[in-house]
Tab-separated table of C-alpha atoms in Angstrom:
chain	number	residue	atom	x	y	z
A	1	MET	CA	108.323	83.320	65.469
A	2	ALA	CA	107.900	87.028	64.676
A	3	ILE	CA	106.757	87.635	68.266
A	4	VAL	CA	109.849	85.894	69.649
A	5	ARG	CA	112.101	87.957	67.376
A	6	ALA	CA	110.351	91.180	68.420
A	7	ALA	CA	110.707	90.306	72.114
A	8	LEU	CA	114.381	89.464	71.650
A	9	ALA	CA	114.971	92.726	69.768
A	10	ALA	CA	113.262	94.694	72.560
A	11	ALA	CA	115.376	92.964	75.212
A	12	LEU	CA	118.585	93.666	73.303
A	13	ALA	CA	117.557	97.300	72.788
A	14	ALA	CA	116.910	97.621	76.519
A	15	LEU	CA	120.368	96.306	77.303
A	16	TRP	CA	121.961	98.555	74.683
A	17	THR	CA	120.264	101.760	75.940
A	18	GLY	CA	120.862	101.050	79.607
A	19	ALA	CA	117.266	100.206	80.468
A	20	ALA	CA	118.525	97.113	82.264
A	21	HIS	CA	119.710	99.409	85.073
A	22	ALA	CA	117.212	100.047	87.805
A	23	ALA	CA	116.211	103.630	88.507
A	24	PRO	CA	118.337	105.209	91.239
A	25	GLU	CA	117.057	104.847	94.792
A	26	ILE	CA	116.258	107.925	96.865
A	27	GLY	CA	118.986	108.277	99.500
A	28	ALA	CA	121.543	106.272	97.508
A	29	ALA	CA	124.679	107.584	95.837
A	30	ALA	CA	123.914	108.934	92.384
A	31	PRO	CA	124.838	106.528	89.607
A	32	SER	CA	127.238	107.460	86.845
A	33	LEU	CA	126.059	109.546	83.920
A	34	VAL	CA	128.303	110.631	81.059
A	35	VAL	CA	126.718	112.112	77.945
A	36	THR	CA	127.764	114.308	75.043
A	37	THR	CA	125.565	117.407	74.995
A	38	LEU	CA	124.063	118.883	71.844
A	39	ASP	CA	126.819	121.514	71.781
A	40	GLY	CA	129.501	118.784	71.804
A	41	ARG	CA	130.588	119.083	75.436
A	42	THR	CA	130.888	116.197	77.869
A	43	PHE	CA	128.517	116.190	80.828
A	44	ASP	CA	129.960	113.946	83.562
A	45	LEU	CA	127.922	113.789	86.762
A	46	THR	CA	130.920	112.608	88.813
A	47	LYS	CA	132.745	115.861	88.031
A	48	LEU	CA	129.949	117.969	89.532
A	49	HIS	CA	130.561	117.053	93.177
A	50	GLY	CA	129.731	120.100	95.292
A	51	LYS	CA	126.869	121.166	93.009
A	52	VAL	CA	123.167	120.399	93.114
A	53	VAL	CA	122.210	118.655	89.870
A	54	LEU	CA	118.838	117.998	88.260
A	55	VAL	CA	118.803	115.172	85.703
A	56	ASN	CA	115.668	115.729	83.612
A	57	TYR	CA	114.378	113.204	81.067
A	58	TRP	CA	111.936	114.571	78.486
A	59	ALA	CA	110.573	114.099	74.949
A	60	THR	CA	109.231	116.382	72.223
A	61	TRP	CA	105.895	114.519	72.094
A	62	CYS	CA	105.356	114.890	75.868
A	63	ALA	CA	103.016	117.816	76.699
A	64	PRO	CA	103.952	117.888	80.433
A	65	CYS	CA	107.642	117.971	79.393
A	66	ARG	CA	107.057	120.989	77.179
A	67	LYS	CA	105.103	122.658	79.979
A	68	GLU	CA	107.843	122.194	82.610
A	69	MET	CA	110.795	123.273	80.433
A	70	PRO	CA	110.288	127.047	80.926
A	71	THR	CA	109.958	126.473	84.692
A	72	LEU	CA	113.210	124.506	84.803
A	73	ASP	CA	114.969	127.058	82.623
A	74	ALA	CA	113.861	130.029	84.748
A	75	PHE	CA	114.928	128.204	87.928
A	76	TYR	CA	118.306	127.396	86.355
A	77	ARG	CA	118.899	130.999	85.276
A	78	ARG	CA	118.046	132.246	88.791
A	79	HIS	CA	120.192	129.711	90.677
A	80	ARG	CA	123.095	128.496	88.520
A	81	GLU	CA	125.449	130.977	90.222
A	82	GLN	CA	124.598	129.240	93.520
A	83	GLY	CA	125.839	125.892	92.211
A	84	LEU	CA	122.796	124.510	90.374
A	85	GLU	CA	123.326	122.361	87.276
A	86	ILE	CA	120.645	120.836	85.072
A	87	ILE	CA	121.012	118.347	82.238
A	88	GLY	CA	118.022	117.737	79.994
A	89	ILE	CA	118.079	114.352	78.277
A	90	SER	CA	115.685	113.746	75.402
A	91	ILE	CA	114.492	110.191	74.880
A	92	ASP	CA	113.308	111.002	71.343
A	93	PHE	CA	114.252	108.747	68.457
A	94	ALA	CA	117.062	109.916	66.172
A	95	ARG	CA	114.504	110.630	63.434
A	96	ASP	CA	113.056	113.381	65.691
A	97	SER	CA	116.451	115.028	66.257
A	98	GLU	CA	115.641	118.258	64.416
A	99	LYS	CA	112.448	118.871	66.412
A	100	MET	CA	114.308	118.013	69.625
A	101	ARG	CA	117.153	120.403	68.762
A	102	ARG	CA	114.691	123.244	68.099
A	103	MET	CA	113.024	122.727	71.485
A	104	ALA	CA	116.369	122.396	73.266
A	105	ALA	CA	117.688	125.602	71.685
A	106	SER	CA	115.220	127.660	73.713
A	107	GLN	CA	116.714	126.417	77.018
A	108	THR	CA	119.858	127.783	78.680
A	109	TYR	CA	120.784	124.563	80.500
A	110	PRO	CA	122.665	121.784	78.648
A	111	MET	CA	120.679	119.290	76.599
A	112	ALA	CA	121.547	115.857	75.242
A	113	ARG	CA	119.993	112.881	73.481
A	114	SER	CA	119.713	109.605	75.364
A	115	GLY	CA	121.378	107.956	72.354
A	116	ASP	CA	124.536	109.965	73.112
A	117	ILE	CA	124.967	108.589	76.634
A	118	SER	CA	128.223	106.677	77.052
A	119	ASP	CA	127.823	105.750	80.734
A	120	ASN	CA	124.296	105.523	82.102
A	121	GLY	CA	123.665	104.263	85.598
A	122	PHE	CA	120.194	105.836	85.533
A	123	GLY	CA	118.790	103.453	82.949
A	124	GLN	CA	116.015	104.437	80.583
A	125	PRO	CA	113.097	106.124	82.382
A	126	GLU	CA	109.762	104.319	82.466
A	127	GLY	CA	107.997	107.547	81.565
A	128	VAL	CA	108.581	111.243	81.042
A	129	PRO	CA	108.938	113.800	82.353
A	130	VAL	CA	111.050	112.589	85.241
A	131	THR	CA	113.659	114.592	87.124
A	132	TYR	CA	116.194	113.306	89.651
A	133	VAL	CA	117.558	115.681	92.292
A	134	ILE	CA	121.207	115.056	93.218
A	135	ASP	CA	122.585	116.984	96.199
A	136	ALA	CA	126.066	118.506	96.503
A	137	GLU	CA	127.396	115.310	98.133
A	138	GLY	CA	126.228	113.174	95.194
A	139	THR	CA	123.174	111.627	96.866
A	140	VAL	CA	119.860	111.148	95.063
A	141	ARG	CA	117.531	113.301	97.161
A	142	ASP	CA	114.277	113.114	95.218
A	143	LYS	CA	112.546	112.135	92.005
A	144	PHE	CA	109.841	114.292	90.425
A	145	ILE	CA	107.272	113.309	87.864
A	146	ALA	CA	106.744	116.762	86.296
A	147	VAL	CA	108.298	119.767	88.002
A	148	PRO	CA	106.065	122.479	89.408
A	149	ASN	CA	107.671	125.579	90.899
A	150	LYS	CA	106.585	124.533	94.391
A	151	LEU	CA	108.705	121.356	94.276
A	152	LEU	CA	111.733	123.267	93.053
A	153	ASN	CA	111.315	125.829	95.817
A	154	ASP	CA	110.520	123.283	98.550
A	155	VAL	CA	113.030	120.542	97.652
A	156	VAL	CA	115.852	121.965	95.517
A	157	LEU	CA	116.220	125.497	96.865
A	158	PRO	CA	117.107	124.367	100.430
A	159	LEU	CA	119.957	122.244	98.988
A	160	LEU	CA	121.655	125.269	97.428
A	161	PRO	CA	124.114	127.392	99.424
A	162	HIS	CA	122.694	130.756	100.401
C-alpha cells in the first residue's frame, strides 16, 4: 500500500510541476513559459519575440551546471545588446533556496526557481543541465546537454543580428 501511495504522490507531483508536458521538439514553436524571477520580475517567453532566448535548467548539486554557468554568463554579457536573453531555472527543492540564491547572485542573467513557474510548456527536465535555444521567431532551434563555448558560438551566435 505504501508503494501505491508513493507512486500516486509522484504522479500528482509530476502533474503539479508540469512534468506531464513533453519536452519541446526541435523545429517546433516554443511552448509557453512564465516564471517569477528571483528579483520579483515576470519572465514571459511570449513577450520576447524578436530575441534569441536560452532557457537553461540547472541545480546547485549539479557539477556540470556549476561549470557552465560562467560560460553562459560571459556569453550573455557579450551578446545581450544584440538581442540575447537567458533565463536560468533552478530545479532545486525549496529547502535549498539559500544555496541556489547565492549561486544565482553571481550571474547577470535572470534566475528563477522551477517552483515559481506559473505557465510551463517545457515540463520538468529529465536531467540537468539542459538548455533550449529559441530563435527570434520563437522556434526551438536546439537543445544542449551542458553548454561549451563551441556550441554557443556555432549555434547561438549565427542566430543573433550582426
